[in-house]
mmCIF file of C-alpha atoms in Angstrom:
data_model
loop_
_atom_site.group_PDB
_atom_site.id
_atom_site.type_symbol
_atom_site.label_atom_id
_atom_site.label_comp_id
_atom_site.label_asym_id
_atom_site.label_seq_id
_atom_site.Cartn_x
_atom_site.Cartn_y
_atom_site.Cartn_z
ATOM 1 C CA UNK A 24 0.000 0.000 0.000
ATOM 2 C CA UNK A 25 1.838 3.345 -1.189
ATOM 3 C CA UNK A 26 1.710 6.330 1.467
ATOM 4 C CA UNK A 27 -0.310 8.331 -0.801
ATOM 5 C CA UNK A 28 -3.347 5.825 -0.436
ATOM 6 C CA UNK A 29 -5.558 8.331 1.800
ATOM 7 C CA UNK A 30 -7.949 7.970 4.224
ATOM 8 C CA UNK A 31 -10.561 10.206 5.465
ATOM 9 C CA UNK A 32 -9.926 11.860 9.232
ATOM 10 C CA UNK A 33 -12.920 10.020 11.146
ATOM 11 C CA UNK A 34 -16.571 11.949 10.432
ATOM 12 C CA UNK A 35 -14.718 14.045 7.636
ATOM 13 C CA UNK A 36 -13.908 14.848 4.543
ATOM 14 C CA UNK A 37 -10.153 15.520 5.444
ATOM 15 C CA UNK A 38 -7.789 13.238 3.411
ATOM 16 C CA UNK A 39 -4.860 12.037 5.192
ATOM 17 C CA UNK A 40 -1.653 9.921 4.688
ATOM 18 C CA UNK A 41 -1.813 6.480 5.526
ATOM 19 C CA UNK A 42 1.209 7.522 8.364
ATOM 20 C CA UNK A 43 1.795 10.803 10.196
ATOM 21 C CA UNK A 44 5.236 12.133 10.090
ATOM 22 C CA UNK A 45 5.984 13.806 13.932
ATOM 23 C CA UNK A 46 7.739 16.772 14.712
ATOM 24 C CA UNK A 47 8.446 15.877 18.214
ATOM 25 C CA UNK A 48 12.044 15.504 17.376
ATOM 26 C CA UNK A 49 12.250 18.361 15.038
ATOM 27 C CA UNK A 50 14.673 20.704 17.337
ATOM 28 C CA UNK A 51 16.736 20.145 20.088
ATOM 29 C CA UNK A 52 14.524 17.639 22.243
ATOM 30 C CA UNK A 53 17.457 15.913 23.347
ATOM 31 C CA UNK A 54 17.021 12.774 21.062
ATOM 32 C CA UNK A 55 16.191 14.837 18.129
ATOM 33 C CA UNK A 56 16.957 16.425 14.750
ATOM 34 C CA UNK A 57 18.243 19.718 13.832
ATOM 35 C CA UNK A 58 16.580 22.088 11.312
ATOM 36 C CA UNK A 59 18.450 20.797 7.925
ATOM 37 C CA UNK A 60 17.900 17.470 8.800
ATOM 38 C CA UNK A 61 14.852 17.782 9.712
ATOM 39 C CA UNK A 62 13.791 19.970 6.626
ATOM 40 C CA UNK A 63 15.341 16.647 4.579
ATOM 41 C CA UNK A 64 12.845 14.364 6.333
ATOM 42 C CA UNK A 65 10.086 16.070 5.584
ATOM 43 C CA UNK A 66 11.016 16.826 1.981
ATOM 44 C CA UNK A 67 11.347 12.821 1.711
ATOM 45 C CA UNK A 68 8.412 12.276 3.404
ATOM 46 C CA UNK A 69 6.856 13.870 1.065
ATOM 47 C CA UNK A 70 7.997 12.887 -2.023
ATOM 48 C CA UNK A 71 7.104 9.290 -1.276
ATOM 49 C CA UNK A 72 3.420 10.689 -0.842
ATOM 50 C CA UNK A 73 2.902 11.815 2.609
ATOM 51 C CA UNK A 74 0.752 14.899 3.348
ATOM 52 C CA UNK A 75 0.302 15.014 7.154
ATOM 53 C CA UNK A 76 2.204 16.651 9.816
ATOM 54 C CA UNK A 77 1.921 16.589 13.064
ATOM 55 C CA UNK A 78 3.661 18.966 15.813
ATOM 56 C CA UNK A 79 2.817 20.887 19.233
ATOM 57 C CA UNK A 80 3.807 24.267 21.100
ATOM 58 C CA UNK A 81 5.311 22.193 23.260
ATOM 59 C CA UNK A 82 8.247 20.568 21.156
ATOM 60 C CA UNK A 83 10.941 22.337 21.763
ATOM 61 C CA UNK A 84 8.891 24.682 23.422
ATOM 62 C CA UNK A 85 8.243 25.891 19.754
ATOM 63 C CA UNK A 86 10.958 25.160 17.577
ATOM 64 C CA UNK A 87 9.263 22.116 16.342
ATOM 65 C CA UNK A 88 6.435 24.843 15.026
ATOM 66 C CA UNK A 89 9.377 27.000 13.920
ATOM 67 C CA UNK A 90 11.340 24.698 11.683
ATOM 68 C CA UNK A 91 8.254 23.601 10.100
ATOM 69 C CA UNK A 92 7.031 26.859 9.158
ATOM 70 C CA UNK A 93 10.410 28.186 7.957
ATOM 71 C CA UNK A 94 10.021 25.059 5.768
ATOM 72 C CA UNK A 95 6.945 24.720 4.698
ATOM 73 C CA UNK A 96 4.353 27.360 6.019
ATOM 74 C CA UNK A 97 6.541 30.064 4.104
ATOM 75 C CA UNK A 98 5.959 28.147 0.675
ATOM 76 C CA UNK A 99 2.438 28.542 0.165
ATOM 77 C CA UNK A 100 2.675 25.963 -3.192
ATOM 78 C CA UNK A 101 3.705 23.143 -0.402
ATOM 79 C CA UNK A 102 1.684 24.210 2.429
ATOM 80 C CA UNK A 103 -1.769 24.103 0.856
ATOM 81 C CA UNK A 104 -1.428 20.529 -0.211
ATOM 82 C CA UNK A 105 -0.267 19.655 3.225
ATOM 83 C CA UNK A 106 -2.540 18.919 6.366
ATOM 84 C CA UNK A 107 -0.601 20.461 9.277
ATOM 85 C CA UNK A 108 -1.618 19.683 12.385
ATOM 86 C CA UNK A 109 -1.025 21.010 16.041
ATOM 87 C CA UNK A 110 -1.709 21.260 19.479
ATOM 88 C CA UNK A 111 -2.211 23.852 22.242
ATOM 89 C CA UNK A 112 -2.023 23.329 25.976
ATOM 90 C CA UNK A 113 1.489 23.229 27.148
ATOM 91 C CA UNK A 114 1.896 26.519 29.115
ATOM 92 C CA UNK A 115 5.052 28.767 27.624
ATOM 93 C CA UNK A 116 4.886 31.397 30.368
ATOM 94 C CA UNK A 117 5.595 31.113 33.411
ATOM 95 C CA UNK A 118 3.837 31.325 35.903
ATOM 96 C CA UNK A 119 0.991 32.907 34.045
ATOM 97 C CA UNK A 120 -2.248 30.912 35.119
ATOM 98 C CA UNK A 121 -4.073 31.763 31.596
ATOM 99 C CA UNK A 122 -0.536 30.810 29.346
ATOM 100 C CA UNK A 123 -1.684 27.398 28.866
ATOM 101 C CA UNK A 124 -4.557 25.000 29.687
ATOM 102 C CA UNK A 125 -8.178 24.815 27.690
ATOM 103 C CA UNK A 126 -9.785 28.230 28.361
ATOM 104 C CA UNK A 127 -10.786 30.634 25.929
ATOM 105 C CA UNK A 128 -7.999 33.002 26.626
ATOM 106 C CA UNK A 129 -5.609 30.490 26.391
ATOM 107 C CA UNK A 130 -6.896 28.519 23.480
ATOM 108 C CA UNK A 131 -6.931 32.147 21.315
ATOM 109 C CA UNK A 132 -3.471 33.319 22.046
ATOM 110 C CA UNK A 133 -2.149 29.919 21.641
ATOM 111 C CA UNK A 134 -3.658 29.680 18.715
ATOM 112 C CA UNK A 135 -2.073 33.143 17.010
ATOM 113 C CA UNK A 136 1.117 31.868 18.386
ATOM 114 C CA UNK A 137 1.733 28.874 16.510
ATOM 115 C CA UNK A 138 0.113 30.260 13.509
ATOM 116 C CA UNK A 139 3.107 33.039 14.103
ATOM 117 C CA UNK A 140 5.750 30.246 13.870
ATOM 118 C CA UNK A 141 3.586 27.898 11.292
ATOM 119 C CA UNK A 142 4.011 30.791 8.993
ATOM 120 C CA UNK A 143 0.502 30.168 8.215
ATOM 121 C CA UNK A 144 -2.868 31.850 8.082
ATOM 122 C CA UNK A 145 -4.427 28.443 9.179
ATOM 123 C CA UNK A 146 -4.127 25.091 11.328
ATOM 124 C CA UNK A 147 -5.247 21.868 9.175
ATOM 125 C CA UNK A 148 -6.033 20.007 12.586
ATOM 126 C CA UNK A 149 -5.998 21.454 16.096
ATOM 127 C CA UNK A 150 -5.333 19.571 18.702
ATOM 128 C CA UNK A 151 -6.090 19.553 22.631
ATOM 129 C CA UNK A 152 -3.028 18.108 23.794
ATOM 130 C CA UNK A 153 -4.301 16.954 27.380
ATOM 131 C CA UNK A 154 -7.497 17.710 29.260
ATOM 132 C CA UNK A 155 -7.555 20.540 31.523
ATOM 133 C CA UNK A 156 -9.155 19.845 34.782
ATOM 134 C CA UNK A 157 -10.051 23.952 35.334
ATOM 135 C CA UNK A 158 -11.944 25.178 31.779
ATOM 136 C CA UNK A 159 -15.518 23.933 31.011
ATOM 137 C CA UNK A 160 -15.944 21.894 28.337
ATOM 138 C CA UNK A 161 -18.197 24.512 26.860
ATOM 139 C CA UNK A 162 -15.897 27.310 27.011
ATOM 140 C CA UNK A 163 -13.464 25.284 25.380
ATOM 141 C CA UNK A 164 -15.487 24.157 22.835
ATOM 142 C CA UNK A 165 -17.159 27.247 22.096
ATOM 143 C CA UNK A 166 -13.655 28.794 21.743
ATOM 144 C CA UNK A 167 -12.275 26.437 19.859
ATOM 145 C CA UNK A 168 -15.730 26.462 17.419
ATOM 146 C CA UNK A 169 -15.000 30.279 17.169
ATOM 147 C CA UNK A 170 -11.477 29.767 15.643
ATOM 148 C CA UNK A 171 -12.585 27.247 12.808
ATOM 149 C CA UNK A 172 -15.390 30.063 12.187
ATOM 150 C CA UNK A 173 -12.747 32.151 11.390
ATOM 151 C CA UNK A 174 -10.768 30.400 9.211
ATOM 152 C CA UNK A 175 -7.742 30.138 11.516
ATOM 153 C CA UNK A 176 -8.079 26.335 12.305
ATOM 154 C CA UNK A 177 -10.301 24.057 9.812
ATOM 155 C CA UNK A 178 -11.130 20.593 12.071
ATOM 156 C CA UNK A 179 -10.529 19.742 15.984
ATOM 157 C CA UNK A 180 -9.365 17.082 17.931
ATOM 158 C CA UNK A 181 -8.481 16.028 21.431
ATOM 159 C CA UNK A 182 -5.497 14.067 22.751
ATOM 160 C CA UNK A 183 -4.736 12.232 25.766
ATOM 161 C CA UNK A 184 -8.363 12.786 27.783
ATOM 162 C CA UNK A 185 -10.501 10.390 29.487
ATOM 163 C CA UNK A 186 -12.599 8.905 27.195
ATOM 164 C CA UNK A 187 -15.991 10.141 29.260
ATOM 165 C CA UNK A 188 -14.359 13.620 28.620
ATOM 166 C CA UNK A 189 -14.188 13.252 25.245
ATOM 167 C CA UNK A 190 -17.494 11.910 24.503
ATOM 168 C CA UNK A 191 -19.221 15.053 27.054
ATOM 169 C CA UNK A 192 -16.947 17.622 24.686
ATOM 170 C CA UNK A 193 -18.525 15.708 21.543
ATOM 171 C CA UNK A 194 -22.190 15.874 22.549
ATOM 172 C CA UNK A 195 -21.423 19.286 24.255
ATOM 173 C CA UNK A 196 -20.998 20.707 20.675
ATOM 174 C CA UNK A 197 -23.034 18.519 18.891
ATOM 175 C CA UNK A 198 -26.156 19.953 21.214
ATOM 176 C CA UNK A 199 -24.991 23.935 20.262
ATOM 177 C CA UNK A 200 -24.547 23.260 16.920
ATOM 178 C CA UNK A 201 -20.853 23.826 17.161
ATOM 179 C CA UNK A 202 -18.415 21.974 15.152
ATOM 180 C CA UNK A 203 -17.314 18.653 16.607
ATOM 181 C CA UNK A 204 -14.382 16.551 17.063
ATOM 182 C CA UNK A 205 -13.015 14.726 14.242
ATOM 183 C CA UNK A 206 -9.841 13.204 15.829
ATOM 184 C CA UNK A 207 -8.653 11.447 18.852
ATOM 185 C CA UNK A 208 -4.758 11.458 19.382
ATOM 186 C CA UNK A 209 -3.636 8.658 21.951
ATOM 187 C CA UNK A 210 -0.589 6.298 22.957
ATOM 188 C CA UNK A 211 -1.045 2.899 21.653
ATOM 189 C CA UNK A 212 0.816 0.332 20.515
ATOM 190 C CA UNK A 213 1.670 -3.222 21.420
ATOM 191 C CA UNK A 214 3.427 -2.185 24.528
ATOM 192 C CA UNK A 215 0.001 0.021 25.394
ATOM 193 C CA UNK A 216 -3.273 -1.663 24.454
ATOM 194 C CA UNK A 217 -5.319 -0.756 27.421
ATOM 195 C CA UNK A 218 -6.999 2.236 25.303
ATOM 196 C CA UNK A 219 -8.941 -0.538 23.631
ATOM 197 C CA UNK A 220 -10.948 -1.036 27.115
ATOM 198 C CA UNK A 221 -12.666 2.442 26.570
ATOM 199 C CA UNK A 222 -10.488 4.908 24.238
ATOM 200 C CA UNK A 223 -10.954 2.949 20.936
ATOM 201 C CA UNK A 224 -14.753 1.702 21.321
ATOM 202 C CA UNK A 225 -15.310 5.253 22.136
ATOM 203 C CA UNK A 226 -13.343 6.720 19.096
ATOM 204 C CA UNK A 227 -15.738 4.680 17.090
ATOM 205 C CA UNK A 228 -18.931 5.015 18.202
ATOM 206 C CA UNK A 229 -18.100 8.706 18.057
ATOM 207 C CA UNK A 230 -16.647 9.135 14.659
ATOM 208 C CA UNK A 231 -13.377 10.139 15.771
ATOM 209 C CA UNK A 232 -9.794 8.843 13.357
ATOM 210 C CA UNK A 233 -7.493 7.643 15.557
ATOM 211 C CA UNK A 234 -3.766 9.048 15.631
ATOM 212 C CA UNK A 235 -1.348 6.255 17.651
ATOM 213 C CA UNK A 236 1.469 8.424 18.947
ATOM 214 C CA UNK A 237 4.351 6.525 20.072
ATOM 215 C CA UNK A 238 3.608 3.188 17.653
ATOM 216 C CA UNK A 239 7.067 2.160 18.672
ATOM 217 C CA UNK A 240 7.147 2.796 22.236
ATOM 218 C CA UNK A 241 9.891 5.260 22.266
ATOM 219 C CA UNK A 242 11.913 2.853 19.861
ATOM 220 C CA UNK A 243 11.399 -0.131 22.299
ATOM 221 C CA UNK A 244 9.625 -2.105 19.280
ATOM 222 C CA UNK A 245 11.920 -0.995 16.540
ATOM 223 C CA UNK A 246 14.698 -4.066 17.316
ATOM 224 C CA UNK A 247 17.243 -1.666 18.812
ATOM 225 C CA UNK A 248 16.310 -2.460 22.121
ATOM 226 C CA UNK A 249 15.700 -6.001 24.174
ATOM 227 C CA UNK A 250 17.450 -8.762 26.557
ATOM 228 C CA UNK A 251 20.393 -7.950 25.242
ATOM 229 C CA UNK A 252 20.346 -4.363 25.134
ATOM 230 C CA UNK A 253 18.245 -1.872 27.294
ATOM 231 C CA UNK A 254 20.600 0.825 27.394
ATOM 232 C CA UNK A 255 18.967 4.330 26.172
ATOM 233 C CA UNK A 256 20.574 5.561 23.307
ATOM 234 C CA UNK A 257 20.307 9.277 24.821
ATOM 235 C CA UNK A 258 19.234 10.560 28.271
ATOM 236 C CA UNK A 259 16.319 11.721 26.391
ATOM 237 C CA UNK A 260 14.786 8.402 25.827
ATOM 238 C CA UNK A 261 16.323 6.620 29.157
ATOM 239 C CA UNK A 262 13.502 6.854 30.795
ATOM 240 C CA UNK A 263 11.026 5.988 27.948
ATOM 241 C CA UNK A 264 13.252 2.909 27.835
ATOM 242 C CA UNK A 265 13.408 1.799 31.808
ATOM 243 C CA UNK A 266 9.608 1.865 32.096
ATOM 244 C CA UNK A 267 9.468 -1.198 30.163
ATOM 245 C CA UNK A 268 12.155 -3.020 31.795
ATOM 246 C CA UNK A 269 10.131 -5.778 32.588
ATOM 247 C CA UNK A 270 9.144 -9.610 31.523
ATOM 248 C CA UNK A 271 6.303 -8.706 30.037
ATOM 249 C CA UNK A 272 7.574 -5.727 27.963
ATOM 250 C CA UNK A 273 10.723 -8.025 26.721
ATOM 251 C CA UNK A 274 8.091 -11.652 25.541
ATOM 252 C CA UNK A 275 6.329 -8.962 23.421
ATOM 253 C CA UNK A 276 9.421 -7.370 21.926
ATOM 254 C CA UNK A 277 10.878 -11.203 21.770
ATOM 255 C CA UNK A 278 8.039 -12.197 19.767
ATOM 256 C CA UNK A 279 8.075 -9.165 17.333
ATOM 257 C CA UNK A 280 11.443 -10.044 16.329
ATOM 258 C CA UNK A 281 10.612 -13.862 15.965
ATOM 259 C CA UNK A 282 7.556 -12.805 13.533
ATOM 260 C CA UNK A 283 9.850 -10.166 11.726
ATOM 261 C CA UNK A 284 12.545 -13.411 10.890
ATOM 262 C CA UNK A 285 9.941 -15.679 9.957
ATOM 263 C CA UNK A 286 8.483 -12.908 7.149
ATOM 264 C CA UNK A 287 12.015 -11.325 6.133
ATOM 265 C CA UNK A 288 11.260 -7.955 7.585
ATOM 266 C CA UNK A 289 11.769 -5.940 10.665
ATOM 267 C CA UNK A 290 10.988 -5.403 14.015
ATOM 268 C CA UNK A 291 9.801 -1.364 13.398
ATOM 269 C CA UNK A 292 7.782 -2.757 10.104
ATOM 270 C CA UNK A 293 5.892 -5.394 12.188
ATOM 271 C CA UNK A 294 4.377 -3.526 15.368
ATOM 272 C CA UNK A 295 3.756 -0.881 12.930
ATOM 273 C CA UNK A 296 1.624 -3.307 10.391
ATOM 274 C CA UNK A 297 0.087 -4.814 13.558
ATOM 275 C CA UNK A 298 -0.937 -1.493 14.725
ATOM 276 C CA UNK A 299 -2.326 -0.323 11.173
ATOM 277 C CA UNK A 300 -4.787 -3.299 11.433
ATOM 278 C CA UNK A 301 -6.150 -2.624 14.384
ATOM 279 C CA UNK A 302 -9.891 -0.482 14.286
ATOM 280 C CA UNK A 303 -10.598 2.595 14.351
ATOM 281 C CA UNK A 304 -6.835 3.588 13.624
ATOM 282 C CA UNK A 305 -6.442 6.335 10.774
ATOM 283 C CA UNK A 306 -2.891 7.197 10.601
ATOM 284 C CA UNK A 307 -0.078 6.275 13.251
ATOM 285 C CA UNK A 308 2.434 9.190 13.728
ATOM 286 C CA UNK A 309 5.859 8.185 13.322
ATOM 287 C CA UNK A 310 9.214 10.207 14.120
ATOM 288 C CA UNK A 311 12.648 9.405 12.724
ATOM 289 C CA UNK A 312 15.772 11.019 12.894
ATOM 290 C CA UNK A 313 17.001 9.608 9.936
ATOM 291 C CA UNK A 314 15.791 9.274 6.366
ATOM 292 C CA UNK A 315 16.919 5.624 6.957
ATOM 293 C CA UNK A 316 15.001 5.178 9.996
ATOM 294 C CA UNK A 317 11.724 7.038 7.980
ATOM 295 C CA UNK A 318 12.072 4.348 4.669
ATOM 296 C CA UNK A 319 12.081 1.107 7.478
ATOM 297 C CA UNK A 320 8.570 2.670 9.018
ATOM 298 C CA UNK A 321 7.185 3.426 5.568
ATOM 299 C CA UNK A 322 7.911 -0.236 4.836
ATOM 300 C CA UNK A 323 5.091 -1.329 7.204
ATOM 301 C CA UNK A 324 2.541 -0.392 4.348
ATOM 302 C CA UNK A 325 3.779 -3.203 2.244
ATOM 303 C CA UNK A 326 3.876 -5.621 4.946
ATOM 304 C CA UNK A 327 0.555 -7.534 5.947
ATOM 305 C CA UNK A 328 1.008 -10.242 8.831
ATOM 306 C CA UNK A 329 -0.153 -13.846 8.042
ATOM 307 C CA UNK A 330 -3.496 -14.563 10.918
ATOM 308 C CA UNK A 331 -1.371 -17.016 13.033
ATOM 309 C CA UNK A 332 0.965 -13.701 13.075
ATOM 310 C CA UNK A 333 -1.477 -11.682 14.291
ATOM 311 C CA UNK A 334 -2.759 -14.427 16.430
ATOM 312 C CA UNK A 335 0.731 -14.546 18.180
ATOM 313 C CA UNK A 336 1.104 -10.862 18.880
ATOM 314 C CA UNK A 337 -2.493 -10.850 19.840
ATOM 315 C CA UNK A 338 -2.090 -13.176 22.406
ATOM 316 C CA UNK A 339 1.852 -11.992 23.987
ATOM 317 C CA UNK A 340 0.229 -8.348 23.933
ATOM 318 C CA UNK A 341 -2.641 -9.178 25.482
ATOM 319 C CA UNK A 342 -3.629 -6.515 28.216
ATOM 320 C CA UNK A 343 -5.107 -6.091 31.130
ATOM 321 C CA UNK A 344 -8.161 -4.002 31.444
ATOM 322 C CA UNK A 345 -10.270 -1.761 33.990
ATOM 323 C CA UNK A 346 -13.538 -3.441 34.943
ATOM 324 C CA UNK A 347 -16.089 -3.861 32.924
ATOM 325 C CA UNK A 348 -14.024 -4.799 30.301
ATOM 326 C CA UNK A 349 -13.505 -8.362 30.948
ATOM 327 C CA UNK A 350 -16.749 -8.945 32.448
ATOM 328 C CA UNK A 351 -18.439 -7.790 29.462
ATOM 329 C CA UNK A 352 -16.880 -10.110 27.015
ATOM 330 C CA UNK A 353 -17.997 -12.760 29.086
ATOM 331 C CA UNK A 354 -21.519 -11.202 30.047
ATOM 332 C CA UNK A 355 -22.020 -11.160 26.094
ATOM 333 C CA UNK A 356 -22.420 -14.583 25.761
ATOM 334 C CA UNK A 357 -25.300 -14.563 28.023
ATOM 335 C CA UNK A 358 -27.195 -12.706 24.977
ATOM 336 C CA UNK A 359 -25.455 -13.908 22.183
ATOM 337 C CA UNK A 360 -24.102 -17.298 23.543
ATOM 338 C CA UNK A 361 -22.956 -19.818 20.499
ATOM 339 C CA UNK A 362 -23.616 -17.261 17.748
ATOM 340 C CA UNK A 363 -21.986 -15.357 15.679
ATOM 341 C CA UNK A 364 -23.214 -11.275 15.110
ATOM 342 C CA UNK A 365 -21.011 -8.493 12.780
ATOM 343 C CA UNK A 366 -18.608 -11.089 12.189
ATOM 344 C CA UNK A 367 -18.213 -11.264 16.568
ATOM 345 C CA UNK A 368 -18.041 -15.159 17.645
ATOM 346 C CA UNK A 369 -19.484 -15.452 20.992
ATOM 347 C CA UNK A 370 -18.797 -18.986 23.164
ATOM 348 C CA UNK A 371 -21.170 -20.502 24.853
ATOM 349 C CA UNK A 372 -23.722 -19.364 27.151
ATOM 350 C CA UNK A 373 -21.855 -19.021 30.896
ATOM 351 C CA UNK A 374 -25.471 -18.884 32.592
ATOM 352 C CA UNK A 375 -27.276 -21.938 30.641
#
């Protein structure tokens, strides 16, 4: 499947790139990329067919924003054909108690900020990077309704929230008329499944593309990392690395290499071709540092795992999950019990 193969942004019309290139490493993040070679991934990006960028205030505390828009947000002939996506949240003055957060002051004058260093006159996709336990949901959605009114952002979407969050902010605008959430931007990967207890069934029943950040686990699943080696290859990423220093963490990454031997390809390719498979997922957002390291993860779209595969990393990966999770998949055979609905197999009934 070649990058330029679009999909549509959940309840859209928005066309997006089968991956999202990230611009968390774009700037000195202390495992990233400076500007020229981070102006040559994105040209190569690209030019193999990607359109969609992803970045924040936060990287960098800006630079991420800045390096794009020196790149592309100043060349109107490459912007316009690009979807450009960022965030707001992340507070860049301190101790200012309306710098960052989700309230309408905030949301506005982060807003003209990044579309300062974007170089642009408008966001593609605008993201709340994490929920704010201060602003009403109203406020914020009202605000951030009034800015895609404007013209200065064109479609919204919320990252890292609970899902009963999300869902109030969706029906909040959805009552008023305002215009709703297209997007849901959340860790997941085959070292993080638990967003498929709420997260993902959510993101579906409410229309919303899914974004995977961190499909790799901070380059845990790309085959640099495992029994043999756990050592961080910067400070930056030490402690993405220690967190899964555990059994668990290494069967999974043991068993992603074992699959990537038996199908000639690599570790980075597979968890990324597992994670494209899963529902509800639009486009995962992948960051390199490399042009190498970029070609490997596009490589994922040309690899599709055999069932027993996927049965395997199913099964190692397999997560634990807040109640009612695993009571309902039991409690569904009790209605459904030896049947088979929407292509769902249920066992037998537990209550006969």
């Amino acid at each position: 499947m070649p990058l330029d193969h679009y999909m549509t942004m959940g309840n859209s019309g928005l066309c997006v790139s089968a991956f999202c290139l990230g611009g968390m490493t774009f700037g000195d993040a202390g495992f990233g990329t400076d500007a020229a070679a981070s102006r040559r991934i994105m040209d190569h990006f690209i030019e193999r067919g990607g359109n969609f960028i992803d970045t924040a205030n936060q990287y960098g505390r800006g630079s991420s924003e800045e390096i794009i828009g020196e790149h592309l947000g100043s060349n109107p002939a490459k912007r316009d054909r690009l979807v450009i996506a960022t965030k707001y949240s992340k507070n860049l003055h301190d101790k200012d108690p309306n710098g960052g957060g989700a309230g309408r002051k905030s949301i506005t004058a982060a807003c003209e900020a990044s579309l300062r260093r974007l170089r642009t006159d408008y966001i593609d996709l605008y993201w709340q990077h994490y929920e704010d336990p201060f602003a009403p949901l109203e406020e914020t959605m009202r605000a951030l309704d009034d800015l895609v009114r404007s013209g200065k952002v064109r479609f919204l979407g919320f990252s890292d929230a609970f899902a009963w969050k999300v869902v109030k902010a969706q029906l909040t605008s959805l009552r008023h008329g305002w215009n709703p959430l297209i997007a849901l931007q959340i860790e997941y990967s085959l070292l993080e499944r638990t967003v498929e207890g709420e997260l993902i069934p959510m993101a579906l029943d409410m229309g919303l593309g899914v974004t995977p950040w961190s499909p790799l686990r901070g380059g845990m699943l790309s085959g640099k990392y495992g029994r043999d080696n756990m050592k961080a290859e910067s400070t930056g990423r030490a402690g993405w690395i220690a967190r899964d220093a555990n059994e668990r963490a290494l069967c999974i990454v043991d068993s992603v290499r074992l699959v990537a031997r038996k199908c000639g390809s690599t570790p980075a390719r597979v968890a990324l071709a597992w994670l494209r498979a899963q529902p509800g997922v639009t486009a995962p957002i992948i960051g390199a540092r490399t042009i190498a390291q970029l070609d490997d993860n596009l490589g994922a779209l040309d690899l599709v795992l055999a069932p027993d595969d996927m049965a395997e990393l199913n099964r190692v990966s397999n997560p634990t999950l807040n109640f009612p999770a695993d009571f309902l998949r039991v409690a569904g055979a009790a209605s459904y019990g030896g049947m088979t609905v929407n292509g769902r197999n249920f066992g037998p009934d537990p209550v006969p």
